[in-house]
């Protein structure tokens, strides 16, 4: 069994004394249609349904990036009734104007959907970065598709928060 510690010397405190349960979930609003942090920001007209156990490893990294881009791009203007669907169970909500299907499984599940809303597909397994950028553009967020594949760009995206911040000391982050 891979959990056995036979032959391994454990140093320091007893594992039982310091072990803690960590939820593998981010807080969402009451109806699980938007992360709590995005609701707190005042984001309206957008549903990014909470992921479930059917969200796979290939879609998962894209979901985090999409949520980050949406949150960091939000300027106070409500979205026009848009929802993002992930995993292998969700169906487009009839009262939404646009449903964005993320990943091959979601696109296949809803291939025969004939509801009134516009369907935008981010196809592929893993989902294609170019299609993710086009989906965001369709809701008013213009992002370079290479953001999804270029790790250096991702870091630069987050660095804006430190610019002109007197509490940030760059000397802590230098490479000798």
mmCIF file of N, CA and C in Angstrom, residues 95-152:
data_model
loop_
_atom_site.group_PDB
_atom_site.id
_atom_site.type_symbol
_atom_site.label_atom_id
_atom_site.label_comp_id
_atom_site.label_asym_id
_atom_site.label_seq_id
_atom_site.Cartn_x
_atom_site.Cartn_y
_atom_site.Cartn_z
ATOM 1 N N UNK A 95 -32.995 30.665 -19.905
ATOM 2 C CA UNK A 95 -33.145 32.121 -19.789
ATOM 3 C C UNK A 95 -31.832 32.884 -20.002
ATOM 4 N N UNK A 96 -30.772 32.185 -20.376
ATOM 5 C CA UNK A 96 -29.502 32.853 -20.666
ATOM 6 C C UNK A 96 -29.444 33.176 -22.163
ATOM 7 N N UNK A 97 -28.788 34.283 -22.504
ATOM 8 C CA UNK A 97 -28.668 34.668 -23.914
ATOM 9 C C UNK A 97 -27.521 33.950 -24.612
ATOM 10 N N UNK A 98 -26.496 33.581 -23.835
ATOM 11 C CA UNK A 98 -25.334 32.920 -24.423
ATOM 12 C C UNK A 98 -24.825 31.860 -23.461
ATOM 13 N N UNK A 99 -24.589 30.657 -23.998
ATOM 14 C CA UNK A 99 -24.007 29.571 -23.209
ATOM 15 C C UNK A 99 -22.676 29.192 -23.837
ATOM 16 N N UNK A 100 -21.621 29.252 -23.047
ATOM 17 C CA UNK A 100 -20.285 28.900 -23.525
ATOM 18 C C UNK A 100 -19.963 27.504 -23.000
ATOM 19 N N UNK A 101 -19.796 26.569 -23.935
ATOM 20 C CA UNK A 101 -19.529 25.176 -23.602
ATOM 21 C C UNK A 101 -18.022 24.962 -23.584
ATOM 22 N N UNK A 102 -17.492 24.525 -22.454
ATOM 23 C CA UNK A 102 -16.042 24.379 -22.300
ATOM 24 C C UNK A 102 -15.644 22.908 -22.392
ATOM 25 N N UNK A 103 -14.876 22.563 -23.421
ATOM 26 C CA UNK A 103 -14.321 21.223 -23.566
ATOM 27 C C UNK A 103 -15.137 20.313 -24.467
ATOM 28 N N UNK A 104 -14.457 19.290 -24.942
ATOM 29 C CA UNK A 104 -15.061 18.351 -25.887
ATOM 30 C C UNK A 104 -16.273 17.636 -25.307
ATOM 31 N N UNK A 105 -16.200 17.237 -24.038
ATOM 32 C CA UNK A 105 -17.313 16.502 -23.422
ATOM 33 C C UNK A 105 -18.576 17.354 -23.350
ATOM 34 N N UNK A 106 -18.428 18.607 -22.929
ATOM 35 C CA UNK A 106 -19.577 19.511 -22.829
ATOM 36 C C UNK A 106 -20.154 19.787 -24.208
ATOM 37 N N UNK A 107 -19.284 19.968 -25.192
ATOM 38 C CA UNK A 107 -19.748 20.226 -26.562
ATOM 39 C C UNK A 107 -20.494 19.014 -27.112
ATOM 40 N N UNK A 108 -19.981 17.809 -26.853
ATOM 41 C CA UNK A 108 -20.631 16.589 -27.335
ATOM 42 C C UNK A 108 -21.978 16.379 -26.643
ATOM 43 N N UNK A 109 -22.032 16.608 -25.339
ATOM 44 C CA UNK A 109 -23.271 16.430 -24.580
ATOM 45 C C UNK A 109 -24.389 17.321 -25.119
ATOM 46 N N UNK A 110 -24.042 18.528 -25.516
ATOM 47 C CA UNK A 110 -25.047 19.512 -25.936
ATOM 48 C C UNK A 110 -25.065 19.761 -27.439
ATOM 49 N N UNK A 111 -24.557 18.809 -28.223
ATOM 50 C CA UNK A 111 -24.466 19.014 -29.675
ATOM 51 C C UNK A 111 -25.830 19.182 -30.338
ATOM 52 N N UNK A 112 -26.868 18.633 -29.768
ATOM 53 C CA UNK A 112 -28.204 18.742 -30.365
ATOM 54 C C UNK A 112 -29.086 19.768 -29.661
ATOM 55 N N UNK A 113 -28.487 20.620 -28.858
ATOM 56 C CA UNK A 113 -29.269 21.628 -28.128
ATOM 57 C C UNK A 113 -29.944 22.571 -29.120
ATOM 58 N N UNK A 114 -31.222 22.781 -28.922
ATOM 59 C CA UNK A 114 -31.959 23.656 -29.847
ATOM 60 C C UNK A 114 -32.657 24.794 -29.108
ATOM 61 N N UNK A 115 -32.062 25.219 -28.008
ATOM 62 C CA UNK A 115 -32.641 26.317 -27.236
ATOM 63 C C UNK A 115 -32.481 27.646 -27.942
ATOM 64 N N UNK A 116 -33.043 28.683 -27.353
ATOM 65 C CA UNK A 116 -33.047 29.996 -27.999
ATOM 66 C C UNK A 116 -31.711 30.740 -27.914
ATOM 67 N N UNK A 117 -30.845 30.363 -26.971
ATOM 68 C CA UNK A 117 -29.627 31.143 -26.775
ATOM 69 C C UNK A 117 -28.534 30.791 -27.783
ATOM 70 N N UNK A 118 -27.593 31.719 -27.884
ATOM 71 C CA UNK A 118 -26.418 31.486 -28.720
ATOM 72 C C UNK A 118 -25.508 30.498 -27.991
ATOM 73 N N UNK A 119 -24.976 29.548 -28.730
ATOM 74 C CA UNK A 119 -24.043 28.575 -28.170
ATOM 75 C C UNK A 119 -22.651 28.887 -28.708
ATOM 76 N N UNK A 120 -21.696 29.053 -27.798
ATOM 77 C CA UNK A 120 -20.296 29.268 -28.170
ATOM 78 C C UNK A 120 -19.526 28.066 -27.645
ATOM 79 N N UNK A 121 -18.768 27.420 -28.528
ATOM 80 C CA UNK A 121 -18.043 26.211 -28.138
ATOM 81 C C UNK A 121 -16.546 26.480 -28.004
ATOM 82 N N UNK A 122 -15.999 25.982 -26.910
ATOM 83 C CA UNK A 122 -14.546 25.921 -26.746
ATOM 84 C C UNK A 122 -14.230 24.434 -26.852
ATOM 85 N N UNK A 123 -14.016 23.988 -28.083
ATOM 86 C CA UNK A 123 -13.853 22.560 -28.341
ATOM 87 C C UNK A 123 -12.427 22.097 -28.089
ATOM 88 N N UNK A 124 -12.287 20.783 -28.069
ATOM 89 C CA UNK A 124 -10.980 20.168 -27.944
ATOM 90 C C UNK A 124 -10.781 19.515 -26.597
ATOM 91 N N UNK A 125 -9.859 18.577 -26.584
ATOM 92 C CA UNK A 125 -9.472 17.892 -25.364
ATOM 93 C C UNK A 125 -7.952 17.733 -25.416
ATOM 94 N N UNK A 126 -7.274 18.674 -24.790
ATOM 95 C CA UNK A 126 -7.763 19.791 -23.981
ATOM 96 C C UNK A 126 -8.378 20.891 -24.846
ATOM 97 N N UNK A 127 -9.170 21.760 -24.230
ATOM 98 C CA UNK A 127 -9.807 22.841 -24.991
ATOM 99 C C UNK A 127 -8.772 23.729 -25.680
ATOM 100 N N UNK A 128 -9.125 24.181 -26.877
ATOM 101 C CA UNK A 128 -8.201 24.983 -27.690
ATOM 102 C C UNK A 128 -8.110 26.426 -27.184
ATOM 103 N N UNK A 129 -6.896 26.906 -26.938
ATOM 104 C CA UNK A 129 -6.701 28.274 -26.442
ATOM 105 C C UNK A 129 -7.305 29.335 -27.358
ATOM 106 N N UNK A 130 -7.197 29.126 -28.675
ATOM 107 C CA UNK A 130 -7.738 30.123 -29.613
ATOM 108 C C UNK A 130 -9.247 30.257 -29.440
ATOM 109 N N UNK A 131 -9.917 29.131 -29.219
ATOM 110 C CA UNK A 131 -11.372 29.160 -29.044
ATOM 111 C C UNK A 131 -11.751 29.788 -27.704
ATOM 112 N N UNK A 132 -10.921 29.585 -26.688
ATOM 113 C CA UNK A 132 -11.177 30.222 -25.392
ATOM 114 C C UNK A 132 -11.079 31.736 -25.536
ATOM 115 N N UNK A 133 -10.072 32.200 -26.271
ATOM 116 C CA UNK A 133 -9.906 33.644 -26.492
ATOM 117 C C UNK A 133 -11.082 34.203 -27.279
ATOM 118 N N UNK A 134 -11.558 33.466 -28.282
ATOM 119 C CA UNK A 134 -12.718 33.920 -29.067
ATOM 120 C C UNK A 134 -13.984 33.954 -28.214
ATOM 121 N N UNK A 135 -14.137 32.971 -27.331
ATOM 122 C CA UNK A 135 -15.307 32.948 -26.445
ATOM 123 C C UNK A 135 -15.302 34.169 -25.536
ATOM 124 N N UNK A 136 -14.138 34.499 -24.985
ATOM 125 C CA UNK A 136 -14.044 35.687 -24.136
ATOM 126 C C UNK A 136 -14.315 36.951 -24.939
ATOM 127 N N UNK A 137 -13.804 36.997 -26.155
ATOM 128 C CA UNK A 137 -14.037 38.167 -27.013
ATOM 129 C C UNK A 137 -15.536 38.338 -27.276
ATOM 130 N N UNK A 138 -16.255 37.224 -27.397
ATOM 131 C CA UNK A 138 -17.692 37.293 -27.677
ATOM 132 C C UNK A 138 -18.484 37.901 -26.524
ATOM 133 N N UNK A 139 -17.865 37.985 -25.332
ATOM 134 C CA UNK A 139 -18.549 38.623 -24.198
ATOM 135 C C UNK A 139 -17.856 39.925 -23.805
ATOM 136 N N UNK A 140 -16.999 40.425 -24.690
ATOM 137 C CA UNK A 140 -16.405 41.744 -24.481
ATOM 138 C C UNK A 140 -15.041 41.765 -23.821
ATOM 139 N N UNK A 141 -14.391 40.605 -23.705
ATOM 140 C CA UNK A 141 -13.053 40.553 -23.109
ATOM 141 C C UNK A 141 -12.073 40.154 -24.201
ATOM 142 N N UNK A 142 -11.225 41.094 -24.588
ATOM 143 C CA UNK A 142 -10.262 40.842 -25.658
ATOM 144 C C UNK A 142 -8.930 40.421 -25.047
ATOM 145 N N UNK A 143 -8.533 39.181 -25.281
ATOM 146 C CA UNK A 143 -7.290 38.646 -24.709
ATOM 147 C C UNK A 143 -6.500 37.948 -25.803
ATOM 148 N N UNK A 144 -5.203 38.065 -25.749
ATOM 149 C CA UNK A 144 -4.319 37.395 -26.696
ATOM 150 C C UNK A 144 -4.393 35.885 -26.432
ATOM 151 N N UNK A 145 -4.665 35.057 -27.455
ATOM 152 C CA UNK A 145 -4.760 33.605 -27.257
ATOM 153 C C UNK A 145 -3.496 32.994 -26.652
ATOM 154 N N UNK A 146 -2.347 33.623 -26.874
ATOM 155 C CA UNK A 146 -1.105 33.059 -26.336
ATOM 156 C C UNK A 146 -1.068 33.139 -24.807
ATOM 157 N N UNK A 147 -1.961 33.927 -24.210
ATOM 158 C CA UNK A 147 -2.043 33.969 -22.747
ATOM 159 C C UNK A 147 -2.292 32.573 -22.182
ATOM 160 N N UNK A 148 -3.027 31.756 -22.931
ATOM 161 C CA UNK A 148 -3.376 30.426 -22.444
ATOM 162 C C UNK A 148 -2.233 29.426 -22.578
ATOM 163 N N UNK A 149 -1.209 29.757 -23.353
ATOM 164 C CA UNK A 149 -0.114 28.812 -23.568
ATOM 165 C C UNK A 149 1.245 29.356 -23.149
ATOM 166 N N UNK A 150 1.369 30.653 -22.952
ATOM 167 C CA UNK A 150 2.645 31.282 -22.648
ATOM 168 C C UNK A 150 2.710 31.604 -21.156
ATOM 169 N N UNK A 151 3.443 30.797 -20.410
ATOM 170 C CA UNK A 151 3.489 30.964 -18.958
ATOM 171 C C UNK A 151 4.099 32.293 -18.532
ATOM 172 N N UNK A 152 5.032 32.820 -19.312
ATOM 173 C CA UNK A 152 5.642 34.100 -18.968
ATOM 174 C C UNK A 152 4.604 35.221 -18.995
#
